[in-house]
Tab-separated table of C-alpha atoms and ligand atoms in Angstrom:
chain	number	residue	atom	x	y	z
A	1	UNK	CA	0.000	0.000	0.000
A	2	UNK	CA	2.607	2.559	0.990
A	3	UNK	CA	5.104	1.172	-1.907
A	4	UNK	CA	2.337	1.865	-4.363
A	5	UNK	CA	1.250	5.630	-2.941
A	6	UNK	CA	5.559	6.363	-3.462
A	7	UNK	CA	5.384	4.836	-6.604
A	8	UNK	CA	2.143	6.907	-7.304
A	9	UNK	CA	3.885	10.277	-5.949
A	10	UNK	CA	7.858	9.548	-8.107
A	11	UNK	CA	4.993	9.786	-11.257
A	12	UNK	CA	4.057	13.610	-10.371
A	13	UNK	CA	5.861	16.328	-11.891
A	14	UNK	CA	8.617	18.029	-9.180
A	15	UNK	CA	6.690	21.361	-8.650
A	16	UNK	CA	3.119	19.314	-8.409
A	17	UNK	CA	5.323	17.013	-5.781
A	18	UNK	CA	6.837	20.055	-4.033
A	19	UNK	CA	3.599	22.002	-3.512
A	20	UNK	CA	1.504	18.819	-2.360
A	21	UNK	CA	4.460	18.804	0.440
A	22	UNK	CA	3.846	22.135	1.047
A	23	UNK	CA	0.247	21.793	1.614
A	24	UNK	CA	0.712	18.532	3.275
A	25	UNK	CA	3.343	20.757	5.627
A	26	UNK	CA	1.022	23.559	6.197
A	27	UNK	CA	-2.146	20.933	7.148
A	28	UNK	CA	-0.385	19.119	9.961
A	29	UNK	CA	1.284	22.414	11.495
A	30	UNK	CA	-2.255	23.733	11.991
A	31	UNK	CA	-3.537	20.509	13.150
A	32	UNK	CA	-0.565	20.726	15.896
A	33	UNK	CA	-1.426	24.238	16.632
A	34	UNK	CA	-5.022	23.715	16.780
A	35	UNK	CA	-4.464	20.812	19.292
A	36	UNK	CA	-2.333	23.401	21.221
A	37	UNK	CA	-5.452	25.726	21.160
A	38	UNK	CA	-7.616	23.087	22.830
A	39	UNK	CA	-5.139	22.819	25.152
A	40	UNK	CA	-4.794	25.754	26.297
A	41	UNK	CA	-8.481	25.885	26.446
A	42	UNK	CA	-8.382	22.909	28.850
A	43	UNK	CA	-5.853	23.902	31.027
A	44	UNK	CA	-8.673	27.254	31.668
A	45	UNK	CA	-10.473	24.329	32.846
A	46	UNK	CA	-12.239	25.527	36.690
A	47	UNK	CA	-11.073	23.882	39.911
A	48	UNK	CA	-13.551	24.567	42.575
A	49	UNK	CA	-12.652	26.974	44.612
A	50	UNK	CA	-13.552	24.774	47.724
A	51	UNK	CA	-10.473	22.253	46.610
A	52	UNK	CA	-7.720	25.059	45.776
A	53	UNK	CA	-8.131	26.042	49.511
A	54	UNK	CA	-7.527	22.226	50.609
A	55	UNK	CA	-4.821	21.989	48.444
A	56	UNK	CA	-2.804	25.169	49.580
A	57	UNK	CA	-4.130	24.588	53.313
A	58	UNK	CA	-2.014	21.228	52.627
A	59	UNK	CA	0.687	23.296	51.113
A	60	UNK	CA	0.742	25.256	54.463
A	61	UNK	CA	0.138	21.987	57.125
A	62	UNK	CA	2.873	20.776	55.214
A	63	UNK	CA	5.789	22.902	55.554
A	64	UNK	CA	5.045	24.075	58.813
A	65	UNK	CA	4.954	20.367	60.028
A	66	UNK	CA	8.901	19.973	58.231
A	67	UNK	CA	10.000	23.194	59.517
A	68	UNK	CA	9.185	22.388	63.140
A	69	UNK	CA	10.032	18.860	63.132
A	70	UNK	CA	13.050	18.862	60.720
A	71	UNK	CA	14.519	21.987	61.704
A	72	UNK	CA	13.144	23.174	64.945
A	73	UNK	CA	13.034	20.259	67.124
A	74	UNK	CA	15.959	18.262	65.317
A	75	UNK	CA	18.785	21.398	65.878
A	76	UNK	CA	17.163	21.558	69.429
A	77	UNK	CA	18.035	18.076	70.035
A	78	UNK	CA	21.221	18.630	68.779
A	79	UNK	CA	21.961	21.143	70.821
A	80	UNK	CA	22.510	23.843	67.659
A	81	UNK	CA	20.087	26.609	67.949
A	82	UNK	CA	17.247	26.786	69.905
A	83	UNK	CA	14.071	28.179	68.248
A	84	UNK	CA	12.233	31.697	70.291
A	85	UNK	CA	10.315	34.078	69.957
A	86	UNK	CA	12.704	37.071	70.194
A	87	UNK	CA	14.881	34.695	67.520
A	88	UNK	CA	16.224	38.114	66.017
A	89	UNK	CA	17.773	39.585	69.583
A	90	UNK	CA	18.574	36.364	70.679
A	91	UNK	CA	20.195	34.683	67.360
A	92	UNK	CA	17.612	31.616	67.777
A	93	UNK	CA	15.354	30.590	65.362
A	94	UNK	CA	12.107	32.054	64.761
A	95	UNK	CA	9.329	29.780	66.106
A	96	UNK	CA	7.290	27.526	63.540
A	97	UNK	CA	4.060	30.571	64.582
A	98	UNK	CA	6.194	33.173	63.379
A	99	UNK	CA	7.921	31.509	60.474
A	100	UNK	CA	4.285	30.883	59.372
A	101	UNK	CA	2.985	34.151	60.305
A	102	UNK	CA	6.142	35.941	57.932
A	103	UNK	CA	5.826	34.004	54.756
A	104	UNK	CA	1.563	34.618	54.992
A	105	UNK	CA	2.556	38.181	54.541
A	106	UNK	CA	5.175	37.950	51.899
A	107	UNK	CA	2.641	35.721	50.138
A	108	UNK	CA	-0.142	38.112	50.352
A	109	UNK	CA	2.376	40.980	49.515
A	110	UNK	CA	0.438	42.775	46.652
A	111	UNK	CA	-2.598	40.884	46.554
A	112	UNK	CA	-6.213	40.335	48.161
A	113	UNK	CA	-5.012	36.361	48.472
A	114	UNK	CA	-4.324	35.960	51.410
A	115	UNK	CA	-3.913	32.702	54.800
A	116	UNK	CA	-2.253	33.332	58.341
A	117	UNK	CA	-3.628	31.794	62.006
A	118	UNK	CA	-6.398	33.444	63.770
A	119	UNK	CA	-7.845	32.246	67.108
A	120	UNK	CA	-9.952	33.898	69.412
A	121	UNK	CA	-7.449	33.368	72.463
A	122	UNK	CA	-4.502	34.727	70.315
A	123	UNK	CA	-1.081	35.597	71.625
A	124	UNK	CA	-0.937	38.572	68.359
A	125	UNK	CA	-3.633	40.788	68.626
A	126	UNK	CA	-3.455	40.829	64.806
A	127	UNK	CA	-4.299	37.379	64.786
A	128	UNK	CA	-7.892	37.615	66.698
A	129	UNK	CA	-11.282	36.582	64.389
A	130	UNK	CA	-12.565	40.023	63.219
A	131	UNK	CA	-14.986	39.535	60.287
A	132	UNK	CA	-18.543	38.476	60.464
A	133	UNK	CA	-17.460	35.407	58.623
A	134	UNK	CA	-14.085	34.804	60.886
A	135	UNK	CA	-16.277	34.824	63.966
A	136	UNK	CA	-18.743	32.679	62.545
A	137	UNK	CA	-16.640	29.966	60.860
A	138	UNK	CA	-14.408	29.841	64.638
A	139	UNK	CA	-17.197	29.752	66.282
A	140	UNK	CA	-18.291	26.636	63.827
A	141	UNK	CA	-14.674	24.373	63.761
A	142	UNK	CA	-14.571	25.311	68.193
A	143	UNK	CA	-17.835	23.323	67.980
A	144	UNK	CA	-17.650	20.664	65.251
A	145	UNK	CA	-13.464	20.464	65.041
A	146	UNK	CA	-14.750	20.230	61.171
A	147	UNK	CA	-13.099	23.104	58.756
A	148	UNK	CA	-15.777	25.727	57.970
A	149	UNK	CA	-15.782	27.131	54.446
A	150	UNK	CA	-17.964	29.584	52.652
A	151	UNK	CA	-17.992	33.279	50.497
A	152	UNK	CA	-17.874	36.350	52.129
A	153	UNK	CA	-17.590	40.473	51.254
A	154	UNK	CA	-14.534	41.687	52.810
A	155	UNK	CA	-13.773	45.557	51.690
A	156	UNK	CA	-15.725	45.466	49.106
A	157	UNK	CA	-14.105	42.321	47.075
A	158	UNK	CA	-15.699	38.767	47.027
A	159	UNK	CA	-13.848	35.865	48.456
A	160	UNK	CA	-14.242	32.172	48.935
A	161	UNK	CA	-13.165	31.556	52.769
A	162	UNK	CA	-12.145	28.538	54.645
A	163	UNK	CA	-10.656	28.041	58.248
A	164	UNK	CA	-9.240	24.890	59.326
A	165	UNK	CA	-8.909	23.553	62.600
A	166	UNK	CA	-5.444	23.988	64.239
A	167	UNK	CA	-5.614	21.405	66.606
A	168	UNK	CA	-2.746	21.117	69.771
A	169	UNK	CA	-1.041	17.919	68.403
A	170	UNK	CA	1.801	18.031	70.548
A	171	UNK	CA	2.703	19.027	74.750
A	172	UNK	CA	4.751	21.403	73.014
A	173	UNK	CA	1.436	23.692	71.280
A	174	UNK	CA	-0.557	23.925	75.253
A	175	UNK	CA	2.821	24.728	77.420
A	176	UNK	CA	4.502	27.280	75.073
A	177	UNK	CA	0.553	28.850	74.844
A	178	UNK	CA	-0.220	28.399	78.310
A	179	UNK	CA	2.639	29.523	79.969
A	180	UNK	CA	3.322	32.774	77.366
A	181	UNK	CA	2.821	36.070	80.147
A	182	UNK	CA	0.437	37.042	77.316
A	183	UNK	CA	-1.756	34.176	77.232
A	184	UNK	CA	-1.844	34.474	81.142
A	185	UNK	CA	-2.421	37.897	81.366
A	186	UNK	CA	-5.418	38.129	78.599
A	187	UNK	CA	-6.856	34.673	79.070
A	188	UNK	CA	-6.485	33.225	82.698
A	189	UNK	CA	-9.588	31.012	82.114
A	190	UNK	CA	-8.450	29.600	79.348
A	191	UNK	CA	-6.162	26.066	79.842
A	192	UNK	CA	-5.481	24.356	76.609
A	193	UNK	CA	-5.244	20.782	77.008
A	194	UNK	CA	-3.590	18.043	74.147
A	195	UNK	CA	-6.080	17.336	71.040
A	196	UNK	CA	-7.829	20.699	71.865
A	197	UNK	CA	-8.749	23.405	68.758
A	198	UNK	CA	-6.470	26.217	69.433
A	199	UNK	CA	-7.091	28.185	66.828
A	200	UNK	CA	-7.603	27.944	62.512
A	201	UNK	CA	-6.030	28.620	59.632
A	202	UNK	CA	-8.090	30.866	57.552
A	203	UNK	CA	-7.497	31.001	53.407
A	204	UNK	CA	-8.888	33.914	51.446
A	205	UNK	CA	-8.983	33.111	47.911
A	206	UNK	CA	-10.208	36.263	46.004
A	207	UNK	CA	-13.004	35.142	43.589
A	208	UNK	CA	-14.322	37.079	40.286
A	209	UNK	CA	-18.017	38.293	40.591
B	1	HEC	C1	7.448	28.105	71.669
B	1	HEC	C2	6.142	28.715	71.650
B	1	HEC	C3	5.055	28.206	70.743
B	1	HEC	C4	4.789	26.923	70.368
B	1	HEC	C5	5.538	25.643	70.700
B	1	HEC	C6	3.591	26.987	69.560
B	1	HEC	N1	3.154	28.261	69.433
B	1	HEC	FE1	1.475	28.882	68.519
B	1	HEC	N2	2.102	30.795	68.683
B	1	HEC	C7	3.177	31.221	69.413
B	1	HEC	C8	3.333	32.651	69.237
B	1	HEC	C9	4.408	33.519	69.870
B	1	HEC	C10	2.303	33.048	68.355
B	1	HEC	C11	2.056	34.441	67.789
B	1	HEC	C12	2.835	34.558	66.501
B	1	HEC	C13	2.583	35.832	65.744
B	1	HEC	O1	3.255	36.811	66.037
B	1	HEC	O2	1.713	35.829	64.846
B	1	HEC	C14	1.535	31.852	68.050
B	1	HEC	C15	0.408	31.839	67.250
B	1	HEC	C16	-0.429	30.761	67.125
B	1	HEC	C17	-1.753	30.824	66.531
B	1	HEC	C18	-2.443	32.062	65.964
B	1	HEC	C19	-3.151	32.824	67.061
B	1	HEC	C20	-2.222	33.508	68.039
B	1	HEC	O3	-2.058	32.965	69.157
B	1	HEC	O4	-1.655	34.596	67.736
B	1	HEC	C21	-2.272	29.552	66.598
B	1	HEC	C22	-3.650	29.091	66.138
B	1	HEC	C23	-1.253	28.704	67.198
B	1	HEC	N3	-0.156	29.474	67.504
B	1	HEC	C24	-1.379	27.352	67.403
B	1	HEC	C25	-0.295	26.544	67.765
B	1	HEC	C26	-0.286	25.097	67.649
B	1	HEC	C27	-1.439	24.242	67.158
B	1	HEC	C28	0.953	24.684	68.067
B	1	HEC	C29	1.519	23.296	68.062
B	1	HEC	C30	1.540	22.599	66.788
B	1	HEC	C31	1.691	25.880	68.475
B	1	HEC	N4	0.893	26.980	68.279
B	1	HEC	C32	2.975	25.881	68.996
B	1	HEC	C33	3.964	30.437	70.208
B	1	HEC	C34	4.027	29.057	70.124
């Protein structure tokens, strides 16, 4: 079959030959870039809004879990470097709260996205609940230990919200809470105890109307 069609195409004159190459040429280079087009069409495909904040709420869990395990706690073992609070004084390093809190605001540098830790007993004022949906979605994970997730208006822009539970996985979350002159000084009431919801981590994903 092939044999035959080259047979078939050594009969045509050159130029005929030439010019059915060309057209051949020109057929399958917009048949590539029309592919191309439809692919760039899918990859406008949606993701739900409600699954980009799981996935960078993993993104987050993630590194914050390595950076206090495989760098905090390991060089504290090791006697290196300790990790405190005043890490910049005190040439420590900073603690996994304030690593976390730092690259929330470099990553929302410039931009209504924005994630961080709030919690209604909160050692940084900054970090308190203090929109309608904030309040309402801690109020909702305190109870239910479930993450809470829904729109809200916030200065006039539309975003799809989520808080997670940040639950007390370790000793290490209730004594450094507990025991900070802050905590004791602005809640006296309040004792955290292991497994206990201290707080969430909120993600604001700006949304188009
Ligand atoms: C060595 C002390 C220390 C340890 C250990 C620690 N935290 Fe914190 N945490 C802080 C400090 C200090 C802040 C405030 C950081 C800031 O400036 O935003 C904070 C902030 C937070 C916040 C935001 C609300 C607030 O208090 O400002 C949450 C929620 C939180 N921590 C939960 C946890 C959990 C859960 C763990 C354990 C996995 C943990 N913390 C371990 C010191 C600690």
């Amino acid at each position: 079959m092939i044999h035959r069609l080259i047979r078939y195409f050594r009969r045509i004159k050159l130029p005929v030959r030439l010019i059915t190459l060309m057209i051949i040429g020109v057929a399958s280079w917009f048949v590539v870039v029309s592919c191309g087009t439809l692919d760039g069409k899918q990859l406008g495909a949606k993701v739900p809004a409600d699954l980009v904040a799981d996935y960078i709420y993993r993104i987050i869990w993630s590194e914050r879990t390595i950076y206090g395990k495989h760098v905090v706690q390991r060089l504290k073992d090791e006697n290196v470097v300790m990790a405190s609070e005043h890490w910049q004084q005190e040439k420590s390093l900073p603690l996994p709260a304030q690593m976390f809190r730092m690259s929330s605001e470099l990553a929302s540098e410039n931009s209504a996205f924005s994630y961080g830790a709030i919690s209604p007993w909160s050692l940084n004022q900054n970090n308190s609940p203090n929109t309608e949906f904030e309040e309402r979605a801690m109020q909702n994970i305190l109870e239910t230990g479930l993450p809470y997730k829904d729109y809200q208006v916030k200065d006039g822009k539309k975003y799809f919200s989520a808080l997670y539970p940040d639950k007390a996985v370790s000793a290490a979350c209730i004594d450094c809470h507990n025991q900070h002159p802050v905590h004791k000084q602005r809640y006296p009431q309040k004792v955290f105890k292991v497994g206990d919801v201290m707080g969430g981590i909120l993600v604001n994903l700006p949304i188009e109307n």
